[in-house]
Amino acid sequence: MRSQMRLSVAAMAMLAAASLSACGGLLGRGGDSGSYDIGTNRTTYNRGNVGEATIRNTSDKTLEYNLCQRRLERQVDRSWITAFEWPTADSACTTEARSLARGQSVNVFFDIPTGVPAGTYRVVFIGLLGEDGRAISGDRAATPSFEVR
């Protein structure tokens, strides 16, 4: 009975690990959607810094994107919560989509607001469209996590 129970626990652990790695993990790197590779210029920022993200088209097609609407998310336990959103209340985004050819990249700056608490963050780009023309979501549209002090 104990050996069966140990086997069940081991099998469940292997299944959970396989599931998490297939999805990029709960805490993971983000930014690998099959269509885009997303990175940042640093792994640690101070509040008030400006960061830079690079978004590269890794698909075989020209993709469309709009980088105006995005959000800064903070990790709390194993969940991501919105800490800040762009555009802010006193600004607006255009709905214009831009094209990013296969293999090309685009850089975009983002602010680390002075009022956010220290912790682990990521930026999610809401306006990245996949090969099917639909917005990609969550982990697939996010930078790798970074620290804010």
XYZ file of N, CA, C and O in Angstrom:
596
model
N 0.823 -1.196 0.000
C 0.000 0.000 0.000
C 0.873 1.269 0.000
O 0.621 2.188 -0.733
N 1.909 1.280 0.864
C 2.783 2.452 0.929
C 3.537 2.653 -0.372
O 3.733 3.780 -0.802
N 3.980 1.565 -1.006
C 4.712 1.725 -2.262
C 3.800 2.265 -3.351
O 4.221 3.057 -4.191
N 2.524 1.845 -3.353
C 1.574 2.392 -4.325
C 1.337 3.872 -4.068
O 1.234 4.669 -4.993
N 1.258 4.240 -2.782
C 1.031 5.637 -2.445
C 2.241 6.481 -2.854
O 2.090 7.562 -3.402
N 3.459 5.968 -2.606
C 4.657 6.690 -3.026
C 4.691 6.841 -4.534
O 5.038 7.880 -5.055
N 4.298 5.784 -5.242
C 4.272 5.835 -6.697
C 3.259 6.875 -7.169
O 3.528 7.650 -8.068
N 2.086 6.926 -6.524
C 1.070 7.912 -6.910
C 1.564 9.326 -6.678
O 1.379 10.201 -7.518
N 2.190 9.573 -5.536
C 2.704 10.906 -5.242
C 3.790 11.274 -6.246
O 3.817 12.382 -6.784
N 4.683 10.341 -6.549
C 5.745 10.608 -7.524
C 5.164 10.865 -8.907
O 5.604 11.767 -9.617
N 4.160 10.078 -9.303
C 3.527 10.263 -10.614
C 2.835 11.621 -10.700
O 2.923 12.311 -11.708
N 2.159 12.022 -9.611
C 1.496 13.329 -9.610
C 2.521 14.455 -9.691
O 2.311 15.437 -10.383
N 3.641 14.320 -8.987
C 4.678 15.345 -9.032
C 5.252 15.466 -10.438
O 5.484 16.563 -10.936
N 5.495 14.322 -11.106
C 6.020 14.359 -12.472
C 5.012 14.986 -13.418
O 5.370 15.782 -14.280
N 3.739 14.659 -13.264
C 2.690 15.231 -14.108
C 2.598 16.743 -13.900
O 2.502 17.506 -14.851
N 2.663 17.186 -12.647
C 2.601 18.620 -12.363
C 3.806 19.343 -12.970
O 3.665 20.410 -13.570
N 4.989 18.755 -12.833
C 6.188 19.378 -13.405
C 6.092 19.465 -14.916
O 6.446 20.473 -15.518
N 5.606 18.408 -15.555
C 5.456 18.421 -17.012
C 4.438 19.463 -17.444
O 4.635 20.182 -18.415
N 3.344 19.578 -16.707
C 2.320 20.567 -17.044
C 2.861 21.975 -16.917
O 2.624 22.821 -17.768
N 3.597 22.242 -15.833
C 4.138 23.581 -15.635
C 5.170 23.927 -16.682
O 5.201 25.042 -17.198
N 6.030 22.970 -17.041
C 7.048 23.299 -18.042
C 6.426 23.506 -19.405
O 6.886 24.327 -20.182
N 5.356 22.819 -19.727
C 4.683 23.008 -21.010
C 4.038 24.380 -21.096
O 3.929 24.958 -22.162
N 3.638 24.935 -19.961
C 2.980 26.242 -19.944
C 3.937 27.379 -19.638
O 3.523 28.507 -19.464
N 5.218 27.068 -19.505
C 6.163 28.128 -19.163
C 6.312 28.304 -17.669
O 7.058 29.142 -17.212
N 5.590 27.520 -16.879
C 5.706 27.602 -15.432
C 4.869 28.721 -14.861
O 4.470 29.631 -15.546
N 4.595 28.617 -13.577
C 3.817 29.663 -12.920
C 4.661 30.891 -12.639
O 4.192 32.004 -12.686
N 5.909 30.679 -12.328
C 6.763 31.794 -11.957
C 7.673 32.192 -13.091
O 8.454 33.107 -12.970
N 7.562 31.517 -14.187
C 8.555 31.453 -15.233
C 8.922 32.695 -15.973
O 8.713 33.809 -15.564
N 9.508 32.443 -17.075
C 10.180 33.441 -17.847
C 9.236 34.299 -18.643
O 9.482 35.453 -18.857
N 8.127 33.771 -19.133
C 7.234 34.550 -19.974
C 7.897 34.891 -21.291
O 9.045 34.559 -21.524
N 7.163 35.541 -22.152
C 7.737 36.090 -23.358
C 8.089 35.139 -24.465
O 8.737 35.526 -25.418
N 7.695 33.883 -24.405
C 7.990 32.969 -25.499
C 6.665 32.407 -25.999
O 6.165 31.440 -25.479
N 6.090 33.047 -26.990
C 4.760 32.684 -27.446
C 4.790 31.830 -28.699
O 3.758 31.414 -29.175
N 5.963 31.578 -29.258
C 6.028 30.943 -30.559
C 5.970 31.983 -31.661
O 6.441 31.757 -32.760
N 5.399 33.144 -31.370
C 5.339 34.246 -32.322
C 6.317 35.351 -31.950
O 6.823 36.051 -32.820
N 6.550 35.531 -30.660
C 7.402 36.612 -30.178
C 8.398 36.091 -29.143
O 8.106 35.162 -28.403
N 9.546 36.747 -29.097
C 10.507 36.559 -28.020
C 10.611 37.920 -27.350
O 10.899 38.920 -28.014
N 10.339 37.977 -26.039
C 10.294 39.243 -25.324
C 11.361 39.238 -24.241
O 11.457 38.288 -23.465
N 12.155 40.291 -24.198
C 13.190 40.408 -23.179
C 13.269 41.817 -22.643
O 12.669 42.738 -23.190
N 14.013 41.982 -21.551
C 14.231 43.304 -20.970
C 15.729 43.591 -20.920
O 16.547 42.677 -21.011
N 16.077 44.858 -20.761
C 17.484 45.248 -20.740
C 18.149 44.997 -19.392
O 19.368 45.043 -19.297
N 17.368 44.717 -18.350
C 17.919 44.460 -17.023
C 17.062 43.443 -16.283
O 15.911 43.221 -16.644
N 17.620 42.893 -15.229
C 16.857 41.966 -14.377
C 16.455 42.620 -13.069
O 15.648 42.057 -12.324
N 17.005 43.810 -12.785
C 16.667 44.549 -11.568
C 16.553 46.034 -11.903
O 17.388 46.580 -12.625
N 15.493 46.656 -11.371
C 15.276 48.084 -11.558
C 15.001 48.716 -10.196
O 14.487 48.052 -9.290
N 15.297 49.993 -10.082
C 14.885 50.770 -8.917
C 13.597 51.491 -9.264
O 13.369 51.838 -10.434
N 12.777 51.738 -8.259
C 11.567 52.520 -8.498
C 11.965 53.867 -9.084
O 12.958 54.460 -8.672
N 11.244 54.304 -10.085
C 11.561 55.545 -10.783
C 12.433 55.342 -12.018
O 12.602 56.266 -12.799
N 12.973 54.127 -12.207
C 13.782 53.835 -13.400
C 12.896 53.709 -14.630
O 11.685 53.513 -14.536
N 13.539 53.794 -15.790
C 12.894 53.489 -17.062
C 13.533 52.206 -17.574
O 14.753 52.097 -17.637
N 12.708 51.238 -17.897
C 13.192 49.983 -18.459
C 12.984 49.954 -19.955
O 12.278 50.799 -20.520
N 13.609 48.984 -20.592
C 13.442 48.813 -22.035
C 13.178 47.344 -22.328
O 13.885 46.467 -21.847
N 12.147 47.105 -23.117
C 11.828 45.747 -23.559
C 12.089 45.640 -25.052
O 11.891 46.606 -25.800
N 12.550 44.480 -25.480
C 12.736 44.181 -26.891
C 11.789 43.045 -27.248
O 11.763 42.019 -26.573
N 11.021 43.268 -28.301
C 10.048 42.277 -28.761
C 10.445 41.881 -30.170
O 10.504 42.723 -31.066
N 10.748 40.596 -30.360
C 11.210 40.101 -31.658
C 10.196 39.116 -32.222
O 9.693 38.248 -31.516
N 9.915 39.266 -33.507
C 9.007 38.360 -34.216
C 9.772 37.076 -34.544
O 10.701 37.090 -35.340
N 9.369 35.976 -33.931
C 10.020 34.684 -34.163
C 9.180 33.766 -35.048
O 9.522 32.605 -35.231
N 8.092 34.300 -35.589
C 7.229 33.495 -36.458
C 7.713 33.566 -37.903
O 8.668 34.277 -38.214
N 7.033 32.866 -38.775
C 7.351 32.899 -40.202
C 6.539 33.946 -40.953
O 6.634 34.031 -42.166
N 5.717 34.716 -40.230
C 4.829 35.687 -40.859
C 5.108 37.086 -40.339
O 5.718 37.269 -39.295
N 4.605 38.086 -41.058
C 4.585 39.443 -40.554
C 3.443 39.536 -39.560
O 2.324 39.108 -39.858
N 3.722 40.053 -38.371
C 2.717 40.138 -37.313
C 2.350 41.590 -37.057
O 3.114 42.498 -37.375
N 1.186 41.794 -36.461
C 0.740 43.131 -36.105
C 0.810 43.309 -34.595
O 0.628 42.348 -33.833
N 1.066 44.552 -34.186
C 1.169 44.841 -32.759
C 0.821 46.294 -32.500
O 0.856 47.130 -33.395
N 0.489 46.584 -31.257
C 0.328 47.935 -30.752
C 0.846 47.894 -29.319
O 0.301 47.177 -28.492
N 1.911 48.632 -29.030
C 2.571 48.550 -27.727
C 2.088 49.591 -26.721
O 2.591 49.636 -25.600
N 1.124 50.399 -27.089
C 0.663 51.458 -26.199
C -0.007 50.889 -24.948
O 0.353 51.227 -23.828
N -0.977 50.023 -25.127
C -1.705 49.482 -23.985
C -0.925 48.312 -23.395
O -0.649 47.322 -24.072
N -0.536 48.452 -22.133
C 0.226 47.410 -21.451
C 0.023 47.580 -19.957
O -0.506 48.586 -19.500
N 0.472 46.597 -19.197
C 0.325 46.697 -17.750
C 1.562 46.145 -17.046
O 2.198 45.218 -17.532
N 1.860 46.736 -15.912
C 2.914 46.269 -15.028
C 2.239 45.374 -13.995
O 1.288 45.795 -13.341
N 2.708 44.152 -13.883
C 2.120 43.203 -12.937
C 3.141 42.833 -11.868
O 4.324 42.683 -12.155
N 2.655 42.671 -10.626
C 3.491 42.275 -9.498
C 3.108 40.874 -9.072
O 1.931 40.513 -9.044
N 4.115 40.083 -8.747
C 3.862 38.716 -8.320
C 3.545 38.699 -6.830
O 4.296 39.231 -6.008
N 2.396 38.120 -6.507
C 1.975 37.937 -5.122
C 1.688 36.457 -4.970
O 0.775 35.929 -5.619
N 2.479 35.793 -4.125
C 2.453 34.341 -4.011
C 2.744 33.765 -5.394
O 3.776 34.046 -5.961
N 1.809 33.050 -5.980
C 2.028 32.479 -7.314
C 1.128 33.120 -8.369
O 0.946 32.576 -9.452
N 0.576 34.274 -8.043
C -0.323 34.971 -8.966
C 0.278 36.304 -9.371
O 1.097 36.877 -8.662
N -0.168 36.807 -10.514
C 0.229 38.125 -11.000
C -0.941 39.069 -10.828
O -2.052 38.765 -11.268
N -0.701 40.229 -10.188
C -1.748 41.225 -10.017
C -1.309 42.521 -10.700
O -0.123 42.826 -10.764
N -2.259 43.272 -11.198
C -1.950 44.520 -11.894
C -1.498 45.570 -10.892
O -2.196 45.857 -9.922
N -0.323 46.139 -11.143
C 0.225 47.192 -10.285
C 0.085 48.570 -10.937
O -0.014 49.579 -10.246
N 0.076 48.604 -12.280
C 0.014 49.866 -13.014
C -0.404 49.551 -14.448
O -0.035 48.496 -14.965
N -1.165 50.463 -15.051
C -1.595 50.260 -16.441
C -1.304 51.491 -17.278
O -1.373 52.613 -16.793
N -0.983 51.226 -18.540
C -0.828 52.281 -19.536
C -1.888 52.082 -20.598
O -2.154 50.938 -20.963
N -2.513 53.065 -21.144
C -2.281 54.472 -20.868
C -2.857 54.856 -19.504
O -3.777 54.217 -19.002
N -2.324 55.907 -18.937
C -2.828 56.411 -17.665
C -4.118 57.180 -17.917
O -4.494 57.425 -19.069
N -4.772 57.572 -16.856
C -6.079 58.242 -16.964
C -6.028 59.517 -17.787
O -7.020 59.885 -18.416
N -4.901 60.201 -17.824
C -4.829 61.462 -18.554
C -4.222 61.311 -19.950
O -3.824 62.293 -20.565
N -4.133 60.096 -20.462
C -3.613 59.887 -21.817
C -4.448 58.833 -22.531
O -5.359 58.261 -21.955
N -4.129 58.602 -23.783
C -4.896 57.647 -24.581
C -3.975 56.938 -25.574
O -2.880 57.411 -25.860
N -4.444 55.832 -26.096
C -3.713 55.079 -27.112
C -4.420 55.216 -28.457
O -5.642 55.339 -28.504
N -3.652 55.137 -29.519
C -4.264 55.010 -30.832
C -4.561 53.521 -31.033
O -3.957 52.670 -30.384
N -5.461 53.224 -31.914
C -5.774 51.822 -32.198
C -4.988 51.304 -33.397
O -5.213 50.196 -33.854
N -4.064 52.127 -33.882
C -3.273 51.773 -35.059
C -2.390 50.556 -34.781
O -1.630 50.523 -33.810
N -2.503 49.571 -35.649
C -1.626 48.398 -35.567
C -0.412 48.629 -36.454
O -0.520 49.189 -37.543
N 0.724 48.219 -35.967
C 1.963 48.311 -36.737
C 2.361 46.908 -37.167
O 1.910 45.925 -36.587
N 3.216 46.816 -38.167
C 3.662 45.520 -38.679
C 5.083 45.230 -38.225
O 5.929 46.129 -38.195
N 5.331 43.983 -37.898
C 6.660 43.526 -37.503
C 6.982 42.304 -38.358
O 6.378 41.249 -38.198
N 7.902 42.487 -39.286
C 8.255 41.408 -40.211
C 9.001 40.289 -39.493
O 9.578 40.492 -38.417
N 9.002 39.139 -40.102
C 9.694 37.965 -39.572
C 11.146 38.322 -39.245
O 11.850 38.932 -40.042
N 11.570 37.992 -38.008
C 12.943 38.232 -37.587
C 13.241 39.643 -37.103
O 14.293 39.888 -36.528
N 12.341 40.594 -37.333
C 12.584 41.966 -36.897
C 12.194 42.133 -35.431
O 11.428 41.350 -34.878
N 12.735 43.190 -34.827
C 12.400 43.475 -33.436
C 12.065 44.950 -33.272
O 12.392 45.777 -34.125
N 11.404 45.244 -32.172
C 11.042 46.608 -31.817
C 11.350 46.781 -30.330
O 11.183 45.845 -29.546
N 11.830 47.959 -29.965
C 12.115 48.269 -28.568
C 11.066 49.234 -28.044
O 10.591 50.100 -28.783
N 10.745 49.102 -26.774
C 9.762 49.968 -26.145
C 10.214 50.248 -24.712
O 10.748 49.370 -24.038
N 10.026 51.486 -24.273
C 10.386 51.878 -22.920
C 9.177 51.740 -22.006
O 8.034 51.914 -22.434
N 9.433 51.464 -20.730
C 8.373 51.422 -19.724
C 8.914 52.010 -18.424
O 10.095 51.889 -18.109
N 8.035 52.687 -17.692
C 8.411 53.305 -16.421
C 8.185 52.331 -15.281
O 7.243 51.529 -15.308
N 9.036 52.429 -14.275
C 8.784 51.757 -13.005
C 8.316 52.864 -12.057
O 9.119 53.692 -11.613
N 7.019 52.933 -11.786
C 6.504 54.035 -10.956
C 7.155 54.049 -9.570
O 7.477 52.998 -9.005
N 7.327 55.246 -9.026
C 7.963 55.374 -7.716
C 7.103 54.811 -6.591
O 7.625 54.439 -5.548
N 5.799 54.719 -6.784
C 4.902 54.278 -5.720
C 4.681 52.779 -5.598
O 3.954 52.346 -4.711
N 5.292 51.981 -6.458
C 5.063 50.531 -6.360
C 5.968 49.929 -5.283
O 7.082 50.397 -5.069
N 5.501 48.899 -4.592
C 6.352 48.263 -3.585
C 7.456 47.430 -4.228
O 7.342 47.012 -5.386
N 8.520 47.197 -3.495
C 9.587 46.321 -3.974
C 9.004 44.925 -4.210
O 8.052 44.517 -3.548
N 9.558 44.215 -5.178
C 9.087 42.865 -5.448
C 9.435 42.401 -6.840
O 10.278 42.995 -7.523
N 8.761 41.341 -7.264
C 8.961 40.743 -8.580
C 7.854 41.223 -9.510
O 6.674 41.150 -9.166
N 8.252 41.686 -10.691
C 7.322 42.283 -11.651
C 7.544 41.724 -13.044
O 8.558 41.080 -13.323
N 6.609 42.049 -13.927
C 6.735 41.813 -15.361
C 5.848 42.835 -16.064
O 4.950 43.422 -15.452
N 6.100 43.052 -17.361
C 5.242 43.914 -18.174
C 4.531 43.017 -19.177
O 5.161 42.177 -19.827
N 3.213 43.193 -19.286
C 2.402 42.422 -20.231
C 1.955 43.361 -21.345
O 1.364 44.412 -21.090
N 2.255 42.971 -22.588
C 1.896 43.761 -23.765
C 0.592 43.214 -24.337
O 0.568 42.169 -24.982
N -0.476 43.946 -24.113
C -1.824 43.497 -24.458
C -2.067 43.515 -25.963
O -2.873 42.748 -26.470
N -1.345 44.350 -26.695
C -1.597 44.536 -28.122
C -0.741 43.703 -29.061
O -0.584 44.064 -30.225
N -0.193 42.589 -28.596
C 0.560 41.702 -29.489
C -0.398 40.712 -30.124
O -1.120 40.003 -29.427
N -0.407 40.675 -31.444
C -1.289 39.758 -32.154
C -0.489 38.559 -32.650
O 0.610 38.709 -33.165
N -1.071 37.384 -32.525
C -0.427 36.160 -32.978
C -0.609 35.945 -34.472
O -1.190 36.780 -35.184
N -0.143 34.802 -34.934
C -0.230 34.470 -36.356
C -1.670 34.385 -36.836
O -1.946 34.602 -38.011
N -2.597 34.087 -35.929
C -4.011 33.998 -36.294
C -4.711 35.362 -36.248
O -5.906 35.464 -36.491
N -3.959 36.427 -35.889
C -4.529 37.769 -35.838
C -5.223 38.100 -34.534
O -5.738 39.203 -34.366
N -5.231 37.161 -33.592
C -5.862 37.405 -32.293
C -4.800 37.766 -31.261
O -3.653 37.336 -31.374
N -5.208 38.541 -30.270
C -4.278 38.961 -29.223
C -3.770 37.742 -28.458
O -4.543 36.845 -28.120
N -2.462 37.720 -28.216
C -1.921 36.667 -27.361
C -2.098 37.126 -25.921
O -2.291 38.303 -25.651
N -2.057 36.215 -24.987
C -2.446 36.583 -23.632
C -1.396 36.250 -22.586
O -0.460 35.498 -22.841
N -1.594 36.846 -21.424
C -0.884 36.537 -20.198
C 0.597 36.269 -20.322
O 1.356 37.117 -20.778
N 0.997 35.067 -19.908
C 2.407 34.697 -19.880
C 3.065 34.835 -21.244
O 4.235 35.177 -21.337
N 2.340 34.556 -22.296
C 2.909 34.585 -23.648
C 3.193 36.004 -24.135
O 3.959 36.200 -25.054
N 2.552 37.006 -23.523
C 2.728 38.402 -23.930
C 3.531 39.190 -22.907
O 3.544 40.414 -22.930
N 4.211 38.490 -21.997
C 4.891 39.148 -20.878
C 6.406 39.093 -21.017
O 6.962 38.167 -21.619
N 7.042 40.092 -20.406
C 8.494 40.044 -20.284
C 8.848 38.964 -19.264
O 7.991 38.535 -18.484
N 10.107 38.569 -19.234
C 10.546 37.739 -18.114
C 10.374 38.545 -16.817
O 10.365 39.785 -16.839
N 10.247 37.873 -15.707
C 10.106 38.594 -14.439
C 11.404 39.326 -14.107
O 12.491 38.925 -14.522
N 11.258 40.433 -13.383
C 12.406 41.222 -12.939
C 12.123 41.749 -11.545
O 10.976 41.779 -11.105
N 13.168 42.153 -10.864
C 13.046 42.653 -9.504
C 12.990 44.177 -9.498
O 13.683 44.827 -10.275
N 12.180 44.712 -8.604
C 12.111 46.149 -8.371
C 12.477 46.384 -6.922
O 11.950 45.737 -6.017
N 13.409 47.315 -6.729
C 13.837 47.667 -5.348
C 13.346 49.049 -4.986
O 13.153 49.885 -5.797
